[in-house]
Amino acid sequence: MNSHIEDYIRKHNIHIEYSNEVSFPAKKFDTPKGPVIIVNSALREEEQNQAILHELGHNFYDKEVAGSYTDDDNVHSKMESNANKYMLQVTLNQYRAETDIDPHDINSIDFLEHHNLNLNLDSIT
C-alpha cells in the first residue's frame, strides 16, 4: 500500500481488511468501531490500491452528494464518478511525482496503460 493511502486511512481512522472470499474489488462499511474497507486479496497490489483509493473517494466526496448511499441512479452515478475522480487525481499526482513529468506533457493513454486503467473506469466500482 502506498504512503498516501496509509496517511489518509490513519488520519481518518479507517481500517483495511483483506479477504479472498469477496466478489467485489473493495467496499467501505461503517461499523461501530469506525469505517472499514474490505479489499479483495486476489487482486494485484496495483488493483487493490486503485480500489482502496476509489473507496476513499467515496469517503471524501459522498458527503457533498448525498451523505449516504441512495437508490437514485443519478445520485449513485455522481457518487461513483466522484470516487473515480479521486482515485485518478491521487494516481496522477503519484505518477507525476514518480516520473517528474510536466503536466502538459502527460499522454493520457500512456498514463492509463501504465496503471492498467480502462477508459470507462467501470471495473473499479
PDB file of C-alpha atoms in Angstrom:
ATOM      1  CA  MET A   1       0.000   0.000   0.000  1.00  0.00           C
ATOM      2  CA  ASN A   2       1.385   3.401  -0.898  1.00  0.00           C
ATOM      3  CA  SER A   3       2.169   6.106   1.647  1.00  0.00           C
ATOM      4  CA  HIS A   4      -0.665   8.428   0.527  1.00  0.00           C
ATOM      5  CA  ILE A   5      -3.221   5.735   1.286  1.00  0.00           C
ATOM      6  CA  GLU A   6      -1.568   4.907   4.607  1.00  0.00           C
ATOM      7  CA  ASP A   7      -1.565   8.572   5.674  1.00  0.00           C
ATOM      8  CA  TYR A   8      -5.206   9.090   4.702  1.00  0.00           C
ATOM      9  CA  ILE A   9      -6.507   5.976   6.439  1.00  0.00           C
ATOM     10  CA  ARG A  10      -4.512   6.752   9.579  1.00  0.00           C
ATOM     11  CA  LYS A  11      -5.797  10.357   9.644  1.00  0.00           C
ATOM     12  CA  HIS A  12      -9.429   9.236   9.213  1.00  0.00           C
ATOM     13  CA  ASN A  13      -9.151   6.124  11.404  1.00  0.00           C
ATOM     14  CA  ILE A  14     -10.163   3.815   8.549  1.00  0.00           C
ATOM     15  CA  HIS A  15      -9.269   0.151   8.840  1.00  0.00           C
ATOM     16  CA  ILE A  16      -8.310  -2.007   5.858  1.00  0.00           C
ATOM     17  CA  GLU A  17      -9.059  -5.723   5.844  1.00  0.00           C
ATOM     18  CA  TYR A  18      -8.264  -8.213   3.099  1.00  0.00           C
ATOM     19  CA  SER A  19     -10.351 -11.205   2.100  1.00  0.00           C
ATOM     20  CA  ASN A  20     -10.291 -13.706  -0.734  1.00  0.00           C
ATOM     21  CA  GLU A  21     -13.940 -14.533  -0.053  1.00  0.00           C
ATOM     22  CA  VAL A  22     -15.481 -11.390  -1.591  1.00  0.00           C
ATOM     23  CA  SER A  23     -16.656 -10.838  -5.158  1.00  0.00           C
ATOM     24  CA  PHE A  24     -16.053  -7.074  -5.266  1.00  0.00           C
ATOM     25  CA  PRO A  25     -12.737  -5.198  -5.586  1.00  0.00           C
ATOM     26  CA  ALA A  26     -13.298  -3.216  -2.346  1.00  0.00           C
ATOM     27  CA  LYS A  27     -16.145  -1.776  -0.291  1.00  0.00           C
ATOM     28  CA  LYS A  28     -16.308   0.583   2.661  1.00  0.00           C
ATOM     29  CA  PHE A  29     -18.518  -0.293   5.604  1.00  0.00           C
ATOM     30  CA  ASP A  30     -19.360   1.890   8.578  1.00  0.00           C
ATOM     31  CA  THR A  31     -19.056  -0.158  11.761  1.00  0.00           C
ATOM     32  CA  PRO A  32     -19.337   0.724  15.468  1.00  0.00           C
ATOM     33  CA  LYS A  33     -15.512   0.683  15.592  1.00  0.00           C
ATOM     34  CA  GLY A  34     -15.248   3.052  12.614  1.00  0.00           C
ATOM     35  CA  PRO A  35     -15.042   2.714   8.847  1.00  0.00           C
ATOM     36  CA  VAL A  36     -13.616  -0.498   7.404  1.00  0.00           C
ATOM     37  CA  ILE A  37     -12.648  -1.127   3.799  1.00  0.00           C
ATOM     38  CA  ILE A  38     -12.762  -4.774   2.779  1.00  0.00           C
ATOM     39  CA  VAL A  39     -10.375  -5.434  -0.119  1.00  0.00           C
ATOM     40  CA  ASN A  40     -10.321  -8.450  -2.386  1.00  0.00           C
ATOM     41  CA  SER A  41      -6.941 -10.035  -1.666  1.00  0.00           C
ATOM     42  CA  ALA A  42      -6.958 -11.876  -5.019  1.00  0.00           C
ATOM     43  CA  LEU A  43      -6.316  -8.592  -6.844  1.00  0.00           C
ATOM     44  CA  ARG A  44      -2.839  -7.450  -7.802  1.00  0.00           C
ATOM     45  CA  GLU A  45      -1.404  -4.789  -5.462  1.00  0.00           C
ATOM     46  CA  GLU A  46      -1.956  -2.002  -8.010  1.00  0.00           C
ATOM     47  CA  GLU A  47      -5.609  -3.033  -8.407  1.00  0.00           C
ATOM     48  CA  GLN A  48      -6.010  -3.161  -4.623  1.00  0.00           C
ATOM     49  CA  ASN A  49      -4.571   0.366  -4.316  1.00  0.00           C
ATOM     50  CA  GLN A  50      -6.917   1.667  -7.017  1.00  0.00           C
ATOM     51  CA  ALA A  51      -9.920   0.009  -5.369  1.00  0.00           C
ATOM     52  CA  ILE A  52      -8.945   1.426  -1.956  1.00  0.00           C
ATOM     53  CA  LEU A  53      -8.484   4.896  -3.475  1.00  0.00           C
ATOM     54  CA  HIS A  54     -11.913   4.584  -5.101  1.00  0.00           C
ATOM     55  CA  GLU A  55     -13.457   3.786  -1.704  1.00  0.00           C
ATOM     56  CA  LEU A  56     -11.540   6.657  -0.091  1.00  0.00           C
ATOM     57  CA  GLY A  57     -13.012   8.859  -2.816  1.00  0.00           C
ATOM     58  CA  HIS A  58     -16.454   7.904  -1.541  1.00  0.00           C
ATOM     59  CA  ASN A  59     -15.332   8.882   1.944  1.00  0.00           C
ATOM     60  CA  PHE A  60     -14.018  12.192   0.599  1.00  0.00           C
ATOM     61  CA  TYR A  61     -16.878  13.162  -1.766  1.00  0.00           C
ATOM     62  CA  ASP A  62     -20.101  11.382  -0.813  1.00  0.00           C
ATOM     63  CA  LYS A  63     -20.975  13.837   1.956  1.00  0.00           C
ATOM     64  CA  GLU A  64     -21.417  16.580  -0.629  1.00  0.00           C
ATOM     65  CA  VAL A  65     -23.606  14.438  -2.907  1.00  0.00           C
ATOM     66  CA  ALA A  66     -25.983  12.539  -0.661  1.00  0.00           C
ATOM     67  CA  GLY A  67     -24.477  11.800   2.719  1.00  0.00           C
ATOM     68  CA  SER A  68     -25.146   8.085   2.218  1.00  0.00           C
ATOM     69  CA  TYR A  69     -25.950   5.570  -0.474  1.00  0.00           C
ATOM     70  CA  THR A  70     -29.241   6.103  -2.243  1.00  0.00           C
ATOM     71  CA  ASP A  71     -31.259   4.211  -4.851  1.00  0.00           C
ATOM     72  CA  ASP A  72     -31.464   7.343  -7.034  1.00  0.00           C
ATOM     73  CA  ASP A  73     -29.486   6.387 -10.165  1.00  0.00           C
ATOM     74  CA  ASN A  74     -28.364   9.969 -10.812  1.00  0.00           C
ATOM     75  CA  VAL A  75     -27.001  10.391  -7.291  1.00  0.00           C
ATOM     76  CA  HIS A  76     -25.354   6.982  -7.357  1.00  0.00           C
ATOM     77  CA  SER A  77     -23.758   7.753 -10.728  1.00  0.00           C
ATOM     78  CA  LYS A  78     -22.402  11.053  -9.353  1.00  0.00           C
ATOM     79  CA  MET A  79     -21.006   9.249  -6.293  1.00  0.00           C
ATOM     80  CA  GLU A  80     -19.212   6.668  -8.451  1.00  0.00           C
ATOM     81  CA  SER A  81     -17.896   9.365 -10.764  1.00  0.00           C
ATOM     82  CA  ASN A  82     -16.523  11.353  -7.820  1.00  0.00           C
ATOM     83  CA  ALA A  83     -14.888   8.264  -6.309  1.00  0.00           C
ATOM     84  CA  ASN A  84     -13.165   7.524  -9.628  1.00  0.00           C
ATOM     85  CA  LYS A  85     -12.170  11.189  -9.922  1.00  0.00           C
ATOM     86  CA  TYR A  86     -10.469  10.998  -6.521  1.00  0.00           C
ATOM     87  CA  MET A  87      -8.663   7.761  -7.435  1.00  0.00           C
ATOM     88  CA  LEU A  88      -7.466   9.294 -10.704  1.00  0.00           C
ATOM     89  CA  GLN A  89      -6.303  12.525  -9.042  1.00  0.00           C
ATOM     90  CA  VAL A  90      -4.218  10.674  -6.470  1.00  0.00           C
ATOM     91  CA  THR A  91      -2.863   8.212  -9.038  1.00  0.00           C
ATOM     92  CA  LEU A  92      -1.985  11.048 -11.426  1.00  0.00           C
ATOM     93  CA  ASN A  93      -0.219  13.003  -8.671  1.00  0.00           C
ATOM     94  CA  GLN A  94       1.826   9.914  -7.785  1.00  0.00           C
ATOM     95  CA  TYR A  95       2.620   9.298 -11.458  1.00  0.00           C
ATOM     96  CA  ARG A  96       3.812  12.878 -11.869  1.00  0.00           C
ATOM     97  CA  ALA A  97       5.995  12.575  -8.762  1.00  0.00           C
ATOM     98  CA  GLU A  98       7.469   9.257  -9.932  1.00  0.00           C
ATOM     99  CA  THR A  99       8.195  10.417 -13.476  1.00  0.00           C
ATOM    100  CA  ASP A 100       8.892  14.109 -12.805  1.00  0.00           C
ATOM    101  CA  ILE A 101       6.930  14.828 -15.970  1.00  0.00           C
ATOM    102  CA  ASP A 102       5.471  18.231 -16.797  1.00  0.00           C
ATOM    103  CA  PRO A 103       1.652  18.088 -16.543  1.00  0.00           C
ATOM    104  CA  HIS A 104       1.325  19.396 -20.103  1.00  0.00           C
ATOM    105  CA  ASP A 105       3.467  16.542 -21.409  1.00  0.00           C
ATOM    106  CA  ILE A 106       1.426  13.701 -19.924  1.00  0.00           C
ATOM    107  CA  ASN A 107      -0.029  11.398 -22.527  1.00  0.00           C
ATOM    108  CA  SER A 108      -3.363  10.263 -21.092  1.00  0.00           C
ATOM    109  CA  ILE A 109      -3.322   6.936 -22.948  1.00  0.00           C
ATOM    110  CA  ASP A 110       0.200   6.158 -21.695  1.00  0.00           C
ATOM    111  CA  PHE A 111      -0.886   7.099 -18.161  1.00  0.00           C
ATOM    112  CA  LEU A 112      -3.951   4.830 -18.296  1.00  0.00           C
ATOM    113  CA  GLU A 113      -1.963   1.960 -19.801  1.00  0.00           C
ATOM    114  CA  HIS A 114       0.840   2.390 -17.255  1.00  0.00           C
ATOM    115  CA  HIS A 115      -1.725   1.896 -14.472  1.00  0.00           C
ATOM    116  CA  ASN A 116      -3.806  -0.723 -16.304  1.00  0.00           C
ATOM    117  CA  LEU A 117      -6.848   1.556 -16.208  1.00  0.00           C
ATOM    118  CA  ASN A 118      -9.771   1.185 -18.575  1.00  0.00           C
ATOM    119  CA  LEU A 119     -11.089   4.307 -20.321  1.00  0.00           C
ATOM    120  CA  ASN A 120     -14.580   3.891 -18.820  1.00  0.00           C
ATOM    121  CA  LEU A 121     -13.332   3.012 -15.282  1.00  0.00           C
ATOM    122  CA  ASP A 122     -16.443   0.875 -14.626  1.00  0.00           C
ATOM    123  CA  SER A 123     -14.265  -2.029 -13.482  1.00  0.00           C
ATOM    124  CA  ILE A 124     -13.144  -0.002 -10.443  1.00  0.00           C
ATOM    125  CA  THR A 125     -16.579   0.479  -8.906  1.00  0.00           C
TER     126      THR A 125
END
